[in-house]
Amino acid sequence: MLVAVTAGLLAFAANAISNRGLALGRNYFDAQIHDGSGTRSLPAGTNTTPLLGSALQQLVAQGIRLADSNQVTALFHDPRFEQGLVAFIDARDDEHYQAGHIPCAWQFDHIHPENYLSTVLPVCQVAQEVVVYCNGGNCEDSAFTAGFLASAGVSREKISVYVGGITEWSTNRMPIEMGERKSGRVAGAGK
Amino acid sequence: MTHNVPEDRERTGTVRPPSSVSVMPQRSPRIEIAGLVGRWVLGAVFIYMGLSKALHPEDFLKLVRQYELTTNPIILNSIAAALPWFETFCGVMLVAGIAVRGTALVTVLMLVPFTVVIAKRALALAAALGKPFTSVKFDCGCGNGEVVIWQKLIENGLLVVLACLLVAGFGRKWCARYSLFKEPEMRSPKE
């Protein structure tokens, strides 16, 4: 009992001291995916397995689309992409983004929206199609980011979530850009 | 309080261990070494697992959320903030040999519910995907990234056995302070 209490107190103290510590009172998954407009039934054929996390299921019910690799590839090759009318949003943290992202994708980590909102929001408002992705699999960062963007005023009709994420993208041997956006360090097939 | 064993023998004709002295079973050196190695292994595993999460608390928070144990953000944040450091401190206590039995008991009380929760999620995924249980893998938030779950469950089972052995009294060799309140004297039960 004494061990548990001592370790518990030390654990909270360590979290408070650590510069990476979590703010206990903050809701990191703020109600970005609830807009109060009520939810609709999931579209027929929607995957409702645990792999499609609860956040993503709620988004789909609210009208945000899911995109497969063919649709995302088509948008990547769409001439509107060059004109800034198709925007790719990488919903992962710095470390993952720097390691490799879809070329010219904008980063938006929903845990720290204040760092990205002023840059990404105007891009999304101008774009006709906004594709949000994260790692794929059971990653829900794309769902939370899509919800955040929708609650910030981006039209739901133009937001889609690429469920396969960067994992599927790289498996399909699509180009990957390393480092900063437009760093020029692109690996994989040419666009 | 000290006891003079020869005087006790003269008075009563029998030898009874003094109440303030714990009789520690004498084990063979090999068993003592095995206990020491077991304690260090368990401690090192906990330090590694704890630090790998404590250094990326936001990633761990996202993984904890996916278990859907609670929707209360304060509880969720507290789990994600404290648990990694809690594990780290338990690991340090085991490696240093401080309050070994109590710490080992705490590790058992952590490992068992973790293992149950992971197994339940893996079963749900296996059922939803129609895949055999042995092919299920995901990032369980254990500090190793994506893992094959049946292997993780076996690993956790072995750690529980190891911790139970420490609770039973193994791993006394080279302890900074085996018990917080009472240092058992080295004494043979044959005395």
Coordinates of C-alpha atoms in Angstrom, one line a residue:
Chain A
M1 CA 0.0 0.0 0.0
L2 CA 2.8 2.4 1.0
V3 CA 4.7 1.4 -2.2
A4 CA 1.6 2.1 -4.4
V5 CA 0.9 5.5 -2.7
T6 CA 4.5 6.6 -2.8
A7 CA 5.0 5.6 -6.4
G8 CA 1.7 7.2 -7.3
L9 CA 2.7 10.5 -5.8
L10 CA 6.1 10.4 -7.4
A11 CA 4.4 9.6 -10.7
F12 CA 2.2 12.7 -10.6
A13 CA 5.1 14.8 -9.5
A14 CA 7.2 13.5 -12.4
N15 CA 4.4 14.3 -14.8
A16 CA 4.2 17.8 -13.4
I17 CA 7.9 18.4 -13.7
S18 CA 8.3 16.9 -17.1
N19 CA 8.2 19.3 -20.0
R20 CA 6.3 16.6 -21.9
G21 CA 3.8 16.1 -19.1
L22 CA 0.1 16.0 -19.7
A23 CA -2.3 18.7 -18.4
L24 CA -4.6 16.7 -16.2
G25 CA -7.5 19.1 -16.6
R26 CA -7.5 19.5 -20.3
N27 CA -9.7 17.5 -22.6
Y28 CA -7.3 16.4 -25.4
F29 CA -10.2 14.8 -27.3
D30 CA -12.5 17.8 -27.0
A31 CA -15.9 17.4 -28.4
Q32 CA -14.6 18.0 -31.9
I33 CA -16.7 15.3 -33.4
H34 CA -19.9 16.3 -31.8
D35 CA -21.6 19.3 -33.4
G36 CA -25.0 19.0 -31.7
S37 CA -26.7 18.6 -35.1
G38 CA -27.6 15.0 -34.3
T39 CA -26.2 12.0 -35.9
R40 CA -27.4 10.1 -38.9
S41 CA -27.2 6.4 -39.5
L42 CA -23.9 5.1 -40.9
P43 CA -23.9 4.7 -44.7
A44 CA -24.6 1.2 -45.9
G45 CA -21.5 -0.9 -46.1
T46 CA -19.6 1.3 -43.7
N47 CA -17.1 -0.7 -41.7
T48 CA -18.2 -0.7 -38.1
T49 CA -15.6 -3.0 -36.7
P50 CA -13.4 -1.9 -33.8
L51 CA -10.7 -1.2 -36.4
L52 CA -12.8 1.8 -37.4
G53 CA -12.6 3.6 -34.1
S54 CA -15.6 5.1 -32.3
A55 CA -14.4 8.7 -33.2
L56 CA -14.4 7.8 -36.9
Q57 CA -17.7 6.1 -36.8
Q58 CA -19.3 9.2 -35.2
L59 CA -17.7 11.4 -37.9
V60 CA -19.1 9.2 -40.7
A61 CA -22.5 9.4 -39.0
Q62 CA -22.2 13.2 -39.2
G63 CA -21.5 13.1 -42.9
I64 CA -17.7 13.1 -43.3
R65 CA -16.6 10.7 -46.0
L66 CA -14.1 7.9 -45.9
A67 CA -11.7 7.8 -48.8
D68 CA -9.9 4.7 -50.1
S69 CA -6.5 4.5 -51.7
N70 CA -7.9 4.8 -55.3
Q71 CA -9.8 8.0 -54.5
V72 CA -6.8 9.5 -52.6
T73 CA -4.4 8.6 -55.5
A74 CA -6.8 10.2 -58.0
L75 CA -6.9 13.4 -55.9
F76 CA -3.1 13.4 -55.6
H77 CA -2.9 13.4 -59.4
D78 CA -5.7 15.8 -59.8
P79 CA -4.6 19.1 -61.5
R80 CA -6.4 20.9 -58.7
F81 CA -3.8 19.7 -56.3
E82 CA -1.2 21.9 -58.0
Q83 CA -3.6 24.9 -57.7
G84 CA -4.1 24.3 -53.9
L85 CA -7.6 23.2 -54.4
V86 CA -6.9 19.8 -53.0
A87 CA -5.3 19.8 -49.6
F88 CA -3.8 16.8 -47.8
I89 CA -3.7 17.2 -44.0
D90 CA -1.3 15.0 -42.0
A91 CA -2.8 14.5 -38.5
R92 CA 0.3 13.0 -36.9
D93 CA 2.8 14.5 -34.5
D94 CA 6.1 16.2 -35.5
E95 CA 8.2 13.1 -35.2
H96 CA 6.0 11.0 -37.6
Y97 CA 5.5 13.9 -40.0
Q98 CA 9.2 14.6 -40.3
A99 CA 9.8 10.9 -40.9
G100 CA 7.7 10.9 -44.0
H101 CA 4.4 12.4 -45.3
I102 CA 2.4 12.7 -48.5
P103 CA 4.3 15.4 -50.6
C104 CA 3.0 18.9 -49.8
A105 CA 0.8 17.7 -47.0
W106 CA 0.1 20.2 -44.2
Q107 CA 0.6 19.0 -40.7
F108 CA -2.1 19.4 -38.1
D109 CA -1.6 17.7 -34.8
H110 CA -5.0 18.0 -33.0
I111 CA -3.3 17.7 -29.6
H112 CA -1.7 21.1 -30.3
P113 CA -4.1 22.8 -32.6
E114 CA -2.9 26.3 -31.6
N115 CA 0.4 25.6 -33.5
Y116 CA -1.3 24.8 -36.8
L117 CA -4.7 26.4 -37.0
S118 CA -3.7 29.8 -38.3
T119 CA -1.8 28.2 -41.2
V120 CA -4.0 25.2 -42.1
L121 CA -7.5 26.7 -41.7
P122 CA -7.1 29.2 -44.6
V123 CA -5.7 26.4 -46.8
C124 CA -8.7 24.2 -46.0
Q125 CA -11.2 27.0 -46.6
V126 CA -9.8 27.7 -50.0
A127 CA -9.5 24.0 -51.0
Q128 CA -12.4 22.1 -52.7
E129 CA -11.2 18.8 -51.3
V130 CA -9.6 18.2 -47.9
V131 CA -8.1 14.8 -47.3
V132 CA -7.1 14.0 -43.7
Y133 CA -4.9 11.0 -42.8
C134 CA -2.8 9.6 -40.1
N135 CA -1.0 6.2 -39.7
G136 CA -4.0 4.1 -40.7
G137 CA -5.1 1.0 -38.8
N138 CA -6.5 1.9 -35.4
C139 CA -5.1 5.5 -35.5
E140 CA -7.8 8.0 -34.8
D141 CA -5.8 11.2 -35.2
S142 CA -7.3 11.8 -38.6
A143 CA -10.8 11.5 -37.2
F144 CA -10.1 14.0 -34.5
T145 CA -8.4 16.4 -36.9
A146 CA -11.3 16.1 -39.4
G147 CA -13.7 16.9 -36.6
F148 CA -11.6 19.8 -35.4
L149 CA -11.5 21.3 -38.9
A150 CA -15.2 20.8 -39.3
S151 CA -15.9 22.5 -36.0
A152 CA -13.6 25.3 -37.0
G153 CA -15.7 26.1 -40.0
V154 CA -14.4 23.9 -42.9
S155 CA -17.4 22.5 -44.8
R156 CA -18.0 18.8 -43.9
E157 CA -18.9 18.0 -47.5
K158 CA -15.4 18.6 -48.7
I159 CA -13.6 16.7 -45.9
S160 CA -12.7 13.1 -46.3
V161 CA -10.6 10.8 -44.1
Y162 CA -8.1 8.5 -45.7
V163 CA -8.5 5.4 -43.5
G164 CA -5.6 3.5 -44.9
G165 CA -3.3 6.4 -43.9
I166 CA 0.4 6.7 -44.6
T167 CA 0.9 3.0 -44.0
E168 CA -1.3 2.1 -47.0
W169 CA 0.1 5.0 -49.0
S170 CA 3.7 3.8 -48.6
T171 CA 2.7 0.2 -49.1
N172 CA 1.3 1.3 -52.5
R173 CA 4.7 2.7 -53.3
M174 CA 3.4 6.2 -53.5
P175 CA 5.9 9.1 -53.0
I176 CA 6.9 10.1 -49.5
E177 CA 8.3 13.5 -48.6
M178 CA 10.7 13.6 -45.7
G179 CA 11.3 16.5 -43.4
E180 CA 9.5 19.8 -43.7
R181 CA 6.7 20.5 -46.2
K182 CA 8.2 21.1 -49.7
S183 CA 11.6 20.0 -48.5
G184 CA 12.3 18.5 -51.9
R185 CA 13.4 15.2 -50.3
V186 CA 11.0 12.8 -51.9
A187 CA 11.3 9.1 -51.9
G188 CA 9.3 6.6 -53.9
A189 CA 7.5 6.9 -57.2
G190 CA 7.5 10.3 -58.9
K191 CA 4.3 12.2 -59.0
Chain B
M1 CA 15.1 -6.0 21.4
T2 CA 17.8 -8.7 21.3
H3 CA 17.5 -12.3 22.2
N4 CA 20.2 -14.6 23.5
V5 CA 19.5 -17.9 21.9
P6 CA 21.7 -20.1 24.3
E7 CA 19.9 -18.6 27.3
D8 CA 16.5 -19.4 25.8
R9 CA 17.7 -23.0 25.3
E10 CA 18.7 -23.2 28.9
R11 CA 15.4 -21.9 30.1
T12 CA 13.0 -23.8 27.9
G13 CA 15.0 -26.6 26.5
T14 CA 13.9 -25.7 23.0
V15 CA 15.0 -23.2 20.5
R16 CA 12.3 -20.8 19.4
P17 CA 13.1 -18.0 17.0
P18 CA 12.8 -14.6 18.7
S19 CA 9.7 -12.8 17.6
S20 CA 11.6 -9.8 16.2
V21 CA 13.8 -12.0 14.0
S22 CA 12.5 -13.3 10.7
V23 CA 13.7 -16.7 9.9
M24 CA 14.7 -16.5 6.3
P25 CA 14.9 -19.8 4.5
Q26 CA 18.3 -20.7 3.3
R27 CA 18.3 -21.3 -0.4
S28 CA 21.0 -22.6 -2.6
P29 CA 23.2 -20.0 -4.2
R30 CA 21.9 -20.9 -7.6
I31 CA 18.3 -20.1 -6.5
E32 CA 19.5 -16.9 -4.9
I33 CA 21.2 -15.9 -8.2
A34 CA 18.1 -16.9 -10.2
G35 CA 15.9 -14.8 -7.9
L36 CA 18.3 -11.8 -8.3
V37 CA 18.2 -12.1 -12.1
G38 CA 14.4 -12.5 -12.1
R39 CA 14.1 -9.3 -10.0
W40 CA 16.4 -7.4 -12.2
V41 CA 14.7 -8.6 -15.4
L42 CA 11.2 -7.7 -14.1
G43 CA 12.6 -4.3 -12.9
A44 CA 14.3 -3.6 -16.2
V45 CA 11.2 -4.5 -18.2
F46 CA 9.2 -2.1 -16.1
I47 CA 11.7 0.7 -16.4
Y48 CA 11.9 0.2 -20.2
M49 CA 8.1 0.0 -20.7
G50 CA 7.5 2.9 -18.3
L51 CA 10.1 5.3 -19.8
S52 CA 9.1 4.5 -23.4
K53 CA 5.6 5.7 -22.6
A54 CA 6.6 8.5 -20.2
L55 CA 8.7 10.1 -23.0
H56 CA 5.7 10.1 -25.4
P57 CA 2.8 10.7 -23.1
E58 CA 0.5 12.0 -25.8
D59 CA 0.9 8.9 -27.8
F60 CA 0.1 6.8 -24.8
L61 CA -2.9 9.0 -24.0
K62 CA -4.3 8.2 -27.5
L63 CA -3.8 4.5 -27.0
V64 CA -5.4 4.5 -23.5
R65 CA -8.4 6.3 -25.0
Q66 CA -8.9 3.6 -27.5
Y67 CA -9.6 1.1 -24.7
E68 CA -12.6 3.2 -23.9
L69 CA -12.3 2.6 -20.2
T70 CA -13.6 6.0 -19.3
T71 CA -14.8 9.2 -21.0
N72 CA -13.9 11.4 -18.1
P73 CA -10.9 13.4 -19.4
I74 CA -9.4 13.9 -15.9
I75 CA -9.4 10.2 -15.2
L76 CA -8.1 9.5 -18.7
N77 CA -5.3 12.0 -18.4
S78 CA -4.4 10.9 -14.9
I79 CA -4.0 7.3 -16.1
A80 CA -1.9 8.3 -19.1
A81 CA 0.2 10.8 -17.1
A82 CA 0.9 8.7 -14.0
L83 CA 1.0 5.1 -15.2
P84 CA 4.3 5.3 -17.1
W85 CA 6.1 7.0 -14.3
F86 CA 4.5 4.6 -11.8
E87 CA 5.9 1.7 -13.8
T88 CA 9.3 3.3 -14.0
F89 CA 9.4 3.8 -10.2
C90 CA 8.4 0.2 -9.6
G91 CA 11.1 -0.9 -11.9
V92 CA 13.7 1.2 -10.1
M93 CA 12.6 -0.2 -6.8
L94 CA 12.9 -3.8 -8.0
V95 CA 16.3 -3.3 -9.6
A96 CA 17.6 -1.5 -6.5
G97 CA 15.9 -4.1 -4.2
I98 CA 13.7 -1.7 -2.2
A99 CA 10.5 -3.0 -0.7
V100 CA 10.7 -5.9 -3.0
R101 CA 7.7 -7.9 -2.0
G102 CA 5.4 -4.9 -1.9
T103 CA 6.6 -3.6 -5.2
A104 CA 6.3 -7.1 -6.8
L105 CA 2.7 -7.3 -5.5
V106 CA 1.9 -3.9 -7.0
T107 CA 3.3 -5.1 -10.4
V108 CA 1.1 -8.1 -10.2
L109 CA -1.9 -5.9 -9.5
M110 CA -1.0 -3.8 -12.6
L111 CA -0.2 -6.7 -14.9
V112 CA -3.3 -8.8 -14.4
P113 CA -5.9 -6.1 -15.3
F114 CA -3.7 -4.9 -18.2
T115 CA -3.5 -8.4 -19.6
V116 CA -7.3 -8.9 -19.2
V117 CA -8.1 -5.6 -21.0
I118 CA -5.6 -6.4 -23.9
A119 CA -7.1 -9.9 -24.2
K120 CA -10.6 -8.6 -24.4
R121 CA -9.7 -6.1 -27.1
A122 CA -7.9 -8.7 -29.1
L123 CA -10.9 -11.1 -28.8
A124 CA -13.2 -8.3 -30.0
L125 CA -10.9 -7.6 -33.0
A126 CA -10.6 -11.2 -33.9
A127 CA -14.4 -11.6 -33.8
A128 CA -15.0 -8.5 -35.8
L129 CA -12.4 -9.3 -38.5
G130 CA -13.2 -13.0 -38.6
K131 CA -9.5 -13.8 -38.1
P132 CA -7.9 -16.3 -35.8
F133 CA -6.9 -14.9 -32.4
T134 CA -3.2 -15.7 -33.1
S135 CA -3.1 -13.3 -36.1
V136 CA -4.4 -10.2 -34.1
K137 CA -1.8 -7.5 -33.6
F138 CA -2.1 -3.9 -32.5
D139 CA -0.3 -1.3 -30.4
C140 CA -1.5 -2.2 -27.0
G141 CA 0.2 0.8 -25.3
C142 CA 2.7 -1.5 -23.7
G143 CA 5.7 0.4 -24.9
N144 CA 6.8 -1.8 -27.8
G145 CA 4.6 -0.4 -30.6
E146 CA 2.5 -2.9 -32.6
V147 CA 2.8 -6.4 -31.2
V148 CA 1.3 -9.8 -31.9
I149 CA -1.1 -10.1 -29.1
W150 CA -0.9 -13.8 -28.2
Q151 CA 2.8 -13.3 -27.7
K152 CA 2.2 -10.3 -25.6
L153 CA -0.2 -12.2 -23.4
I154 CA 2.3 -15.0 -22.8
E155 CA 5.0 -12.4 -22.1
N156 CA 2.7 -10.8 -19.5
G157 CA 1.9 -14.2 -18.0
L158 CA 5.6 -14.9 -17.5
L159 CA 6.1 -11.5 -15.9
V160 CA 3.2 -12.2 -13.5
V161 CA 4.8 -15.6 -12.6
L162 CA 8.1 -13.8 -12.0
A163 CA 6.4 -11.1 -9.8
C164 CA 4.6 -13.8 -7.8
L165 CA 7.9 -15.5 -7.1
L166 CA 9.2 -12.2 -5.8
V167 CA 6.1 -11.8 -3.6
A168 CA 6.8 -15.4 -2.3
G169 CA 10.2 -14.3 -1.1
F170 CA 12.7 -14.9 -3.9
G171 CA 15.1 -12.3 -5.0
R172 CA 16.5 -11.2 -1.6
K173 CA 20.1 -11.1 -2.8
W174 CA 21.8 -7.7 -3.1
C175 CA 18.8 -5.7 -2.0
A176 CA 19.3 -2.1 -0.9
R177 CA 16.5 -2.5 1.6
Y178 CA 14.4 -5.7 1.1
S179 CA 11.7 -4.6 3.5
L180 CA 10.9 -1.0 4.3
F181 CA 10.0 -1.6 7.9
K182 CA 12.0 -4.6 9.1
E183 CA 15.3 -6.0 7.9
P184 CA 15.2 -9.8 8.4
E185 CA 18.3 -11.2 9.9
M186 CA 20.1 -13.9 7.9
R187 CA 19.5 -17.0 10.0
S188 CA 19.3 -20.6 9.3
P189 CA 16.1 -22.4 10.3
K190 CA 18.2 -25.2 11.6
E191 CA 19.6 -22.9 14.4

